[in-house]
CSV table of C-alpha atoms and ligand atoms in Angstrom, one decimal:
chain,number,residue,atom,x,y,z
A,1086,UNK,CA,-16.8,15.9,-9.5
A,1087,UNK,CA,-14.1,18.0,-11.1
A,1088,UNK,CA,-12.8,16.7,-14.4
A,1089,UNK,CA,-9.2,16.5,-15.5
A,1090,UNK,CA,-8.4,20.1,-16.6
A,1091,UNK,CA,-5.5,19.1,-18.8
A,1092,UNK,CA,-7.0,16.9,-21.5
A,1093,UNK,CA,-3.6,16.3,-22.9
A,1094,UNK,CA,-2.6,14.5,-19.8
A,1095,UNK,CA,-2.1,10.7,-20.2
A,1096,UNK,CA,-4.2,8.3,-18.1
A,1097,UNK,CA,-1.6,6.8,-15.9
A,1098,UNK,CA,-2.1,3.1,-15.0
A,1099,UNK,CA,1.3,3.1,-13.3
A,1100,UNK,CA,1.1,1.3,-9.9
A,1101,UNK,CA,2.7,4.2,-8.0
A,1102,UNK,CA,3.0,7.1,-8.2
A,1103,UNK,CA,-0.2,6.7,-10.0
A,1104,UNK,CA,-3.2,8.8,-11.1
A,1105,UNK,CA,-4.3,11.1,-8.3
A,1106,UNK,CA,-8.0,11.8,-7.6
A,1107,UNK,CA,-9.1,14.7,-9.9
A,1108,UNK,CA,-10.6,16.5,-6.9
A,1109,UNK,CA,-7.0,17.0,-5.6
A,1110,UNK,CA,-6.7,20.1,-7.8
A,1111,UNK,CA,-9.4,21.9,-5.9
A,1112,UNK,CA,-8.3,20.5,-2.5
A,1113,UNK,CA,-4.8,22.0,-3.1
A,1114,UNK,CA,-6.3,25.4,-3.8
A,1115,UNK,CA,-8.5,25.0,-0.7
A,1116,UNK,CA,-5.4,24.1,1.4
A,1117,UNK,CA,-3.6,27.2,0.1
A,1118,UNK,CA,-6.5,29.5,0.8
A,1119,UNK,CA,-7.2,28.1,4.3
A,1120,UNK,CA,-3.8,29.1,5.6
A,1121,UNK,CA,-3.1,25.7,7.0
A,1122,UNK,CA,0.1,25.4,5.0
A,1123,UNK,CA,1.7,28.2,7.0
A,1124,UNK,CA,0.4,26.9,10.3
A,1125,UNK,CA,2.8,25.4,12.9
A,1126,UNK,CA,2.5,21.7,13.3
A,1127,UNK,CA,2.0,22.2,17.1
A,1128,UNK,CA,-0.9,24.6,16.5
A,1129,UNK,CA,-4.5,23.9,17.3
A,1130,UNK,CA,-5.3,24.2,13.6
A,1131,UNK,CA,-3.0,21.4,12.7
A,1132,UNK,CA,-3.9,19.2,15.6
A,1133,UNK,CA,-7.6,19.4,14.8
A,1134,UNK,CA,-6.9,18.6,11.2
A,1135,UNK,CA,-4.8,15.6,12.2
A,1136,UNK,CA,-7.4,14.4,14.7
A,1137,UNK,CA,-10.2,14.6,12.2
A,1138,UNK,CA,-8.1,12.9,9.5
A,1139,UNK,CA,-7.4,10.0,11.7
A,1140,UNK,CA,-11.0,9.6,12.7
A,1141,UNK,CA,-12.0,9.7,9.0
A,1142,UNK,CA,-9.3,7.0,8.3
A,1143,UNK,CA,-10.9,4.8,10.9
A,1144,UNK,CA,-14.4,5.4,9.7
A,1145,UNK,CA,-13.8,4.9,5.9
A,1146,UNK,CA,-11.4,2.0,6.2
A,1147,UNK,CA,-13.2,0.3,9.2
A,1148,UNK,CA,-10.1,0.4,11.4
A,1149,UNK,CA,-10.7,-0.6,15.0
A,1150,UNK,CA,-11.0,2.4,17.3
A,1151,UNK,CA,-8.2,1.1,19.6
A,1152,UNK,CA,-5.6,1.0,16.7
A,1153,UNK,CA,-3.3,4.0,16.4
A,1154,UNK,CA,-2.7,5.7,13.0
A,1155,UNK,CA,0.6,7.4,12.4
A,1156,UNK,CA,1.8,9.7,9.6
A,1157,UNK,CA,5.3,8.8,8.3
A,1158,UNK,CA,7.2,10.0,5.3
A,1159,UNK,CA,7.0,6.8,3.2
A,1160,UNK,CA,6.3,3.0,3.4
A,1161,UNK,CA,10.1,2.5,3.3
A,1162,UNK,CA,10.4,4.6,6.5
A,1163,UNK,CA,7.8,2.3,8.1
A,1164,UNK,CA,10.1,-0.7,7.4
A,1165,UNK,CA,12.9,1.2,9.2
A,1166,UNK,CA,10.6,2.2,12.1
A,1167,UNK,CA,9.6,-1.5,12.7
A,1168,UNK,CA,13.2,-2.6,12.3
A,1169,UNK,CA,14.8,-0.2,14.8
A,1170,UNK,CA,11.8,-0.2,17.3
A,1171,UNK,CA,12.0,-4.0,17.7
A,1172,UNK,CA,15.7,-4.3,17.0
A,1173,UNK,CA,16.4,-6.8,19.8
A,1174,UNK,CA,13.7,-9.2,18.4
A,1175,UNK,CA,14.1,-11.9,15.9
A,1176,UNK,CA,12.5,-11.0,12.6
A,1177,UNK,CA,11.2,-13.5,10.1
A,1178,UNK,CA,10.1,-12.4,6.5
A,1179,UNK,CA,7.9,-14.3,4.1
A,1180,UNK,CA,8.1,-12.9,0.6
A,1181,UNK,CA,7.7,-13.7,-3.1
A,1182,UNK,CA,8.8,-10.5,-4.8
A,1183,UNK,CA,11.0,-7.4,-4.9
A,1184,UNK,CA,9.4,-5.3,-2.2
A,1185,UNK,CA,9.2,-8.1,0.4
A,1186,UNK,CA,12.9,-9.0,-0.4
A,1187,UNK,CA,14.0,-5.3,0.0
A,1188,UNK,CA,12.3,-5.1,3.4
A,1189,UNK,CA,14.3,-8.1,4.6
A,1190,UNK,CA,17.5,-6.6,3.1
A,1191,UNK,CA,17.0,-3.4,5.0
A,1192,UNK,CA,16.2,-5.2,8.2
A,1193,UNK,CA,19.4,-7.3,7.8
A,1194,UNK,CA,21.5,-4.1,7.6
A,1195,UNK,CA,20.1,-2.9,10.9
A,1196,UNK,CA,20.7,-6.2,12.7
A,1197,UNK,CA,21.3,-9.6,11.2
A,1198,UNK,CA,19.0,-11.4,13.7
A,1199,UNK,CA,16.5,-11.7,10.8
A,1200,UNK,CA,15.8,-14.4,8.3
A,1201,UNK,CA,13.3,-15.1,5.6
A,1202,UNK,CA,11.6,-17.6,3.3
A,1203,UNK,CA,10.7,-16.9,-0.3
A,1204,UNK,CA,7.8,-18.6,-1.9
A,1205,UNK,CA,6.8,-19.0,-5.6
A,1206,UNK,CA,4.6,-16.4,-7.3
A,1207,UNK,CA,2.0,-19.1,-8.1
A,1208,UNK,CA,2.1,-20.5,-4.6
A,1209,UNK,CA,-0.3,-19.9,-1.8
A,1210,UNK,CA,1.6,-19.6,1.5
A,1211,UNK,CA,1.5,-23.0,3.2
A,1212,UNK,CA,2.2,-22.6,6.9
A,1213,UNK,CA,3.0,-26.3,7.3
A,1214,UNK,CA,5.8,-26.0,4.7
A,1215,UNK,CA,7.2,-22.6,5.7
A,1216,UNK,CA,10.5,-23.0,7.6
A,1217,UNK,CA,9.8,-20.4,10.3
A,1218,UNK,CA,12.6,-19.6,12.7
A,1219,UNK,CA,12.1,-21.1,16.1
A,1220,UNK,CA,11.6,-17.7,17.7
A,1221,UNK,CA,9.5,-15.7,15.3
A,1222,UNK,CA,9.0,-12.6,17.4
A,1223,UNK,CA,8.4,-10.2,14.5
A,1224,UNK,CA,6.8,-11.6,11.4
A,1225,UNK,CA,6.9,-9.5,8.2
A,1226,UNK,CA,4.9,-10.1,5.1
A,1227,UNK,CA,3.8,-8.2,2.0
A,1228,UNK,CA,0.1,-8.4,1.5
A,1229,UNK,CA,0.1,-7.1,-2.1
A,1230,UNK,CA,3.4,-7.6,-3.9
A,1231,UNK,CA,3.4,-4.6,-6.4
A,1232,UNK,CA,6.4,-6.0,-8.3
A,1233,UNK,CA,4.6,-9.1,-9.6
A,1234,UNK,CA,0.9,-8.5,-9.1
A,1235,UNK,CA,0.1,-11.1,-6.4
A,1236,UNK,CA,-1.7,-10.9,-3.1
A,1237,UNK,CA,-2.0,-12.8,0.1
A,1238,UNK,CA,-5.7,-13.5,1.0
A,1239,UNK,CA,-7.4,-12.6,4.3
A,1240,UNK,CA,-7.9,-16.3,4.9
A,1241,UNK,CA,-4.1,-16.9,4.9
A,1242,UNK,CA,-3.6,-13.9,7.1
A,1243,UNK,CA,-6.1,-15.2,9.6
A,1244,UNK,CA,-4.3,-18.6,9.7
A,1245,UNK,CA,-1.0,-16.8,10.3
A,1246,UNK,CA,-2.6,-14.7,13.1
A,1247,UNK,CA,-3.9,-17.9,14.8
A,1248,UNK,CA,-0.5,-19.6,14.5
A,1249,UNK,CA,1.5,-16.6,15.7
A,1250,UNK,CA,-0.6,-15.2,18.5
A,1251,UNK,CA,2.3,-13.9,20.5
A,1252,UNK,CA,4.3,-12.4,17.6
A,1253,UNK,CA,4.2,-8.9,16.3
A,1254,UNK,CA,2.8,-9.4,12.8
A,1255,UNK,CA,3.7,-6.6,10.3
A,1256,UNK,CA,2.1,-6.3,7.0
A,1257,UNK,CA,3.2,-4.1,4.0
A,1258,UNK,CA,-0.1,-3.2,2.3
A,1259,UNK,CA,1.4,-0.2,0.4
A,1260,UNK,CA,-0.4,-0.9,-2.9
A,1261,UNK,CA,-3.7,-2.3,-1.4
A,1262,UNK,CA,-4.6,-0.1,1.6
A,1263,UNK,CA,-7.3,2.3,0.6
A,1264,UNK,CA,-8.4,-0.1,-2.2
A,1265,UNK,CA,-9.3,-3.4,-0.5
A,1266,UNK,CA,-10.9,-4.5,2.7
A,1267,UNK,CA,-8.2,-5.5,5.2
A,1268,UNK,CA,-8.9,-7.4,8.3
A,1269,UNK,CA,-7.0,-5.3,10.8
A,1270,UNK,CA,-7.1,-7.7,13.7
A,1271,UNK,CA,-5.0,-10.1,11.6
A,1272,UNK,CA,-1.9,-7.9,12.2
A,1273,UNK,CA,-0.2,-5.6,14.6
A,1274,UNK,CA,1.4,-3.2,12.2
A,1275,UNK,CA,0.1,-2.3,8.8
A,1276,UNK,CA,2.0,0.1,6.5
A,1277,UNK,CA,1.4,1.9,3.3
A,1278,UNK,CA,2.1,5.1,1.4
A,1279,UNK,CA,-0.4,7.5,-0.1
A,1280,UNK,CA,0.7,7.6,-3.8
A,1281,UNK,CA,-0.9,4.2,-4.5
A,1282,UNK,CA,-4.5,3.4,-3.6
A,1283,UNK,CA,-5.1,6.7,-1.8
A,1284,UNK,CA,-4.7,8.6,-5.1
A,1285,UNK,CA,-2.6,11.3,-3.6
A,1286,UNK,CA,0.7,12.9,-4.5
A,1287,UNK,CA,3.8,11.0,-3.2
A,1288,UNK,CA,5.5,12.0,0.0
A,1289,UNK,CA,3.6,10.5,2.9
A,1290,UNK,CA,3.3,7.1,4.5
A,1291,UNK,CA,0.8,5.7,6.9
A,1292,UNK,CA,1.3,3.2,9.7
A,1293,UNK,CA,-1.5,1.6,11.7
A,1294,UNK,CA,-0.7,-0.2,14.9
A,1295,UNK,CA,-2.6,-2.5,17.3
A,1296,UNK,CA,-2.6,-1.9,21.0
A,1297,UNK,CA,-0.3,-4.8,21.4
A,1298,UNK,CA,2.3,-3.3,19.0
A,1299,UNK,CA,2.3,-0.1,20.9
A,1300,UNK,CA,2.5,-1.8,24.3
A,1301,UNK,CA,5.5,-3.9,23.1
A,1302,UNK,CA,7.2,-0.9,21.6
A,1303,UNK,CA,6.9,0.9,25.0
A,1304,UNK,CA,8.0,-2.2,26.9
A,1305,UNK,CA,11.2,-2.6,24.8
A,1306,UNK,CA,11.8,1.1,25.0
A,1307,UNK,CA,14.1,1.5,22.0
A,1308,UNK,CA,14.0,5.2,21.6
A,1309,UNK,CA,17.3,6.2,20.1
A,1310,UNK,CA,15.7,7.5,16.9
A,1311,UNK,CA,13.4,10.4,16.1
A,1312,UNK,CA,11.1,7.8,14.5
A,1313,UNK,CA,11.2,5.2,17.3
A,1314,UNK,CA,7.7,3.9,17.7
A,1315,UNK,CA,7.6,4.6,21.4
A,1316,UNK,CA,8.5,8.2,20.8
A,1317,UNK,CA,6.0,8.5,17.9
A,1318,UNK,CA,3.3,7.1,20.2
A,1319,UNK,CA,4.0,9.7,22.8
A,1320,UNK,CA,3.5,12.5,20.2
A,1321,UNK,CA,0.5,10.8,18.7
A,1322,UNK,CA,-1.4,11.0,22.0
A,1323,UNK,CA,-2.0,14.6,20.9
A,1324,UNK,CA,-2.3,13.8,17.2
A,1325,UNK,CA,1.2,15.1,16.6
A,1326,UNK,CA,4.3,13.8,14.9
A,1327,UNK,CA,8.0,13.8,16.0
A,1328,UNK,CA,8.9,15.7,12.8
A,1329,UNK,CA,7.3,18.5,10.9
A,1330,UNK,CA,4.8,16.4,8.9
A,1331,UNK,CA,3.6,16.7,5.3
A,1332,UNK,CA,0.8,19.1,6.2
A,1333,UNK,CA,-0.4,19.4,2.6
A,1334,UNK,CA,-0.7,15.7,2.3
A,1335,UNK,CA,-2.5,15.3,5.6
A,1336,UNK,CA,-5.0,18.0,4.4
A,1337,UNK,CA,-5.4,16.3,1.0
A,1338,UNK,CA,-5.9,12.9,2.7
A,1339,UNK,CA,-8.6,14.5,4.9
A,1340,UNK,CA,-10.5,15.9,2.0
A,1341,UNK,CA,-10.2,12.7,-0.2
A,1342,UNK,CA,-11.4,10.6,2.8
A,1343,UNK,CA,-14.4,12.9,3.1
A,1344,UNK,CA,-15.4,12.3,-0.6
A,1345,UNK,CA,-14.8,8.5,-0.9
A,1346,UNK,CA,-17.3,5.8,0.1
A,1347,UNK,CA,-16.6,3.1,2.6
A,1348,UNK,CA,-13.8,0.7,1.7
A,1349,UNK,CA,-16.2,-2.1,1.2
A,1350,UNK,CA,-17.8,-0.2,-1.7
A,1351,UNK,CA,-14.4,0.7,-3.1
A,1352,UNK,CA,-13.3,-2.9,-3.0
A,1353,UNK,CA,-16.4,-4.1,-4.8
A,1354,UNK,CA,-15.7,-1.6,-7.6
A,1355,UNK,CA,-12.1,-2.9,-8.0
A,1356,UNK,CA,-13.2,-6.5,-7.8
A,1357,UNK,CA,-15.7,-6.0,-10.6
A,1358,UNK,CA,-13.1,-4.4,-12.8
A,1359,UNK,CA,-10.7,-7.3,-12.0
A,1360,UNK,CA,-13.3,-9.8,-13.2
A,1361,UNK,CA,-13.8,-8.0,-16.5
A,1362,UNK,CA,-10.0,-7.7,-16.9
A,1363,UNK,CA,-9.5,-11.4,-16.3
A,1364,UNK,CA,-12.0,-12.4,-19.0
A,1365,UNK,CA,-10.4,-9.9,-21.3
A,1366,UNK,CA,-7.0,-11.6,-20.7
A,1367,UNK,CA,-8.6,-14.9,-21.5
A,1368,UNK,CA,-10.1,-13.7,-24.7
A,1369,UNK,CA,-6.9,-11.8,-25.9
A,1370,UNK,CA,-4.5,-14.5,-24.6
A,1371,UNK,CA,-2.8,-12.2,-22.2
A,1372,UNK,CA,-1.0,-13.9,-19.3
A,1373,UNK,CA,-0.2,-12.5,-15.9
A,1374,UNK,CA,3.1,-13.5,-14.2
A,1375,UNK,CA,1.4,-15.7,-11.7
A,1376,UNK,CA,-0.5,-18.6,-13.3
A,1377,UNK,CA,-2.6,-19.3,-10.2
A,1378,UNK,CA,-5.7,-17.2,-10.3
A,1379,UNK,CA,-6.1,-17.5,-6.5
A,1380,UNK,CA,-2.9,-15.5,-6.0
A,1381,UNK,CA,-3.7,-12.6,-8.4
A,1382,UNK,CA,-3.9,-9.1,-6.9
A,1383,UNK,CA,-7.1,-7.1,-6.9
A,1384,UNK,CA,-5.1,-3.8,-7.4
A,1385,UNK,CA,-2.0,-4.5,-9.5
A,1386,UNK,CA,-2.0,-6.6,-12.6
A,1387,UNK,CA,1.4,-7.8,-14.1
A,1388,UNK,CA,1.2,-9.0,-17.7
A,1389,UNK,CA,4.1,-11.0,-19.1
A,1390,UNK,CA,5.6,-10.9,-22.6
A,1391,UNK,CA,8.8,-10.7,-24.5
A,1392,UNK,CA,10.6,-7.3,-24.3
A,1393,UNK,CA,9.7,-6.6,-27.9
A,1394,UNK,CA,6.0,-7.4,-27.5
A,1395,UNK,CA,5.9,-5.2,-24.4
A,1396,UNK,CA,7.7,-2.3,-26.0
A,1397,UNK,CA,5.3,-2.4,-28.9
A,1398,UNK,CA,2.2,-2.6,-26.7
A,1399,UNK,CA,3.4,0.2,-24.5
A,1400,UNK,CA,4.1,2.5,-27.4
A,1401,UNK,CA,0.7,1.8,-29.1
A,1402,UNK,CA,-1.0,2.5,-25.8
A,1403,UNK,CA,0.9,5.7,-25.4
A,1404,UNK,CA,-0.5,6.9,-28.7
A,1405,UNK,CA,-4.0,6.4,-27.3
A,1406,UNK,CA,-3.2,8.3,-24.1
A,1407,UNK,CA,-2.7,5.3,-21.9
A,1408,UNK,CA,0.4,4.9,-19.8
A,1409,UNK,CA,1.3,1.4,-18.5
A,1410,UNK,CA,3.7,0.8,-15.7
A,1411,UNK,CA,7.1,-0.8,-16.4
A,1412,UNK,CA,8.0,-4.2,-15.0
A,1413,UNK,CA,9.8,-4.2,-11.7
A,1414,UNK,CA,12.8,-6.0,-10.1
A,1415,UNK,CA,13.6,-9.3,-11.9
A,1416,UNK,CA,10.4,-9.0,-14.0
A,1417,UNK,CA,11.5,-5.5,-15.3
A,1418,UNK,CA,11.9,-6.6,-18.9
A,1419,UNK,CA,9.4,-9.4,-19.1
A,1420,UNK,CA,6.3,-7.7,-17.8
A,1421,UNK,CA,4.4,-4.5,-17.6
A,1422,UNK,CA,2.0,-3.5,-14.9
A,1423,UNK,CA,-1.5,-2.0,-14.7
A,1424,UNK,CA,-2.9,-0.4,-11.6
A,1425,UNK,CA,-6.5,-1.1,-10.7
A,1426,UNK,CA,-6.5,1.8,-8.2
A,1427,UNK,CA,-9.7,3.6,-6.9
A,1428,UNK,CA,-8.8,7.0,-8.4
A,1429,UNK,CA,-9.0,5.5,-11.9
A,1430,UNK,CA,-12.5,5.9,-13.1
A,1431,UNK,CA,-14.6,3.3,-14.8
A,1432,UNK,CA,-14.6,5.4,-18.0
A,1433,UNK,CA,-10.8,5.3,-18.0
A,1434,UNK,CA,-10.9,1.5,-17.6
A,1435,UNK,CA,-13.3,1.5,-20.5
A,1436,UNK,CA,-10.6,3.1,-22.6
A,1437,UNK,CA,-8.2,0.4,-21.5
A,1438,UNK,CA,-10.6,-2.4,-22.5
A,1439,UNK,CA,-11.2,-0.9,-25.9
A,1440,UNK,CA,-7.5,-0.5,-26.4
A,1441,UNK,CA,-7.0,-4.2,-25.7
A,1442,UNK,CA,-10.0,-5.2,-27.7
A,1443,UNK,CA,-8.4,-3.6,-30.7
A,1444,UNK,CA,-4.9,-5.0,-30.5
B,1017,PLP,C1,5.7,1.3,-3.4
B,1017,PLP,C2,5.9,0.3,-2.4
B,1017,PLP,C3,6.8,0.5,-1.3
B,1017,PLP,C4,7.7,1.7,-1.2
B,1017,PLP,O1,6.9,2.9,-1.0
B,1017,PLP,P1,7.6,4.3,-0.7
B,1017,PLP,O2,6.5,5.2,-0.4
B,1017,PLP,O3,8.4,4.6,-1.9
B,1017,PLP,O4,8.5,4.1,0.4
B,1017,PLP,C5,7.0,-0.5,-0.4
B,1017,PLP,N1,6.3,-1.7,-0.5
B,1017,PLP,C6,5.4,-1.9,-1.5
B,1017,PLP,C7,4.7,-3.2,-1.5
B,1017,PLP,C8,5.2,-0.9,-2.5
B,1017,PLP,O5,4.3,-1.2,-3.5
């Protein structure tokens, strides 16, 4: 494995954009040398790269063969695709943080036939107590809330799937896809972007759809937009996109997928680091925003403190070459965040532990 060439570079624990896989340097040179970056996106060169990349996605992330993988430009674009492709349907959002809230806000701007319910960051979603709208046709939820370091478990997602069998369930897994095992059958549309757990440069999103989502998008036939799901599906039959895609990022994703192990192995590594981190927190009296361990994310940790404490810790860490992520949304000044993403190596986590051991 290629080591970081620039030893002066800080180790970024920012939860997105975050540390990219060190192999990306070589892959960028390979992309340049291969000529793919000058190829037309309707050419056989691009189409075979795209086809192989999608098959690697399915293999490494255990995605069912009958799900469709799309390249988009960002996770935010995926919110928009879902909103306009199912514009006539009632949309219900369950959220506990800034990203989930933003998704609802954007949906509301397209069409106000949407509503939501916010739950507490210590709370496990309780389906009995959630005031769903009577016609929940599209159900949106953030699996890993990057703004506050909480996650929704597979168990809850399974319960939701069972309760809403007819609905189109959409899950934002931007900061967990590529890092944790997701049970794909629990939802119809999964979305993410590559600058988080995929360890790639920013500028591309991924959307993974069940056969039901595709069928419904075609049935409703909303196709006024370049990125309407029905139109995207048509192009994806030949592994193509409606726009000129981010060919470099498709290439880098392809090469990264070839080098990483299966998602279950990656998830094990992240869970092991989380365990160590949780005991370190206990020892050093560090507290996460959520006080309920059952809600804590596997991939993003949000530590709370006073603005002064946080500033001090951040600047001391910086001297040791460690970059923490700022707080986000309403927790901006009262927390800082640490990414537990796969591209971070265990040795880098070791540096983080020794930093905390010595403060
Ligand atoms: C980062 C993030 C987004 C936004 O991703 P973009 O690629 O900037 O559009 C959306 N949702 C969640 C949960 C995120 O962490």
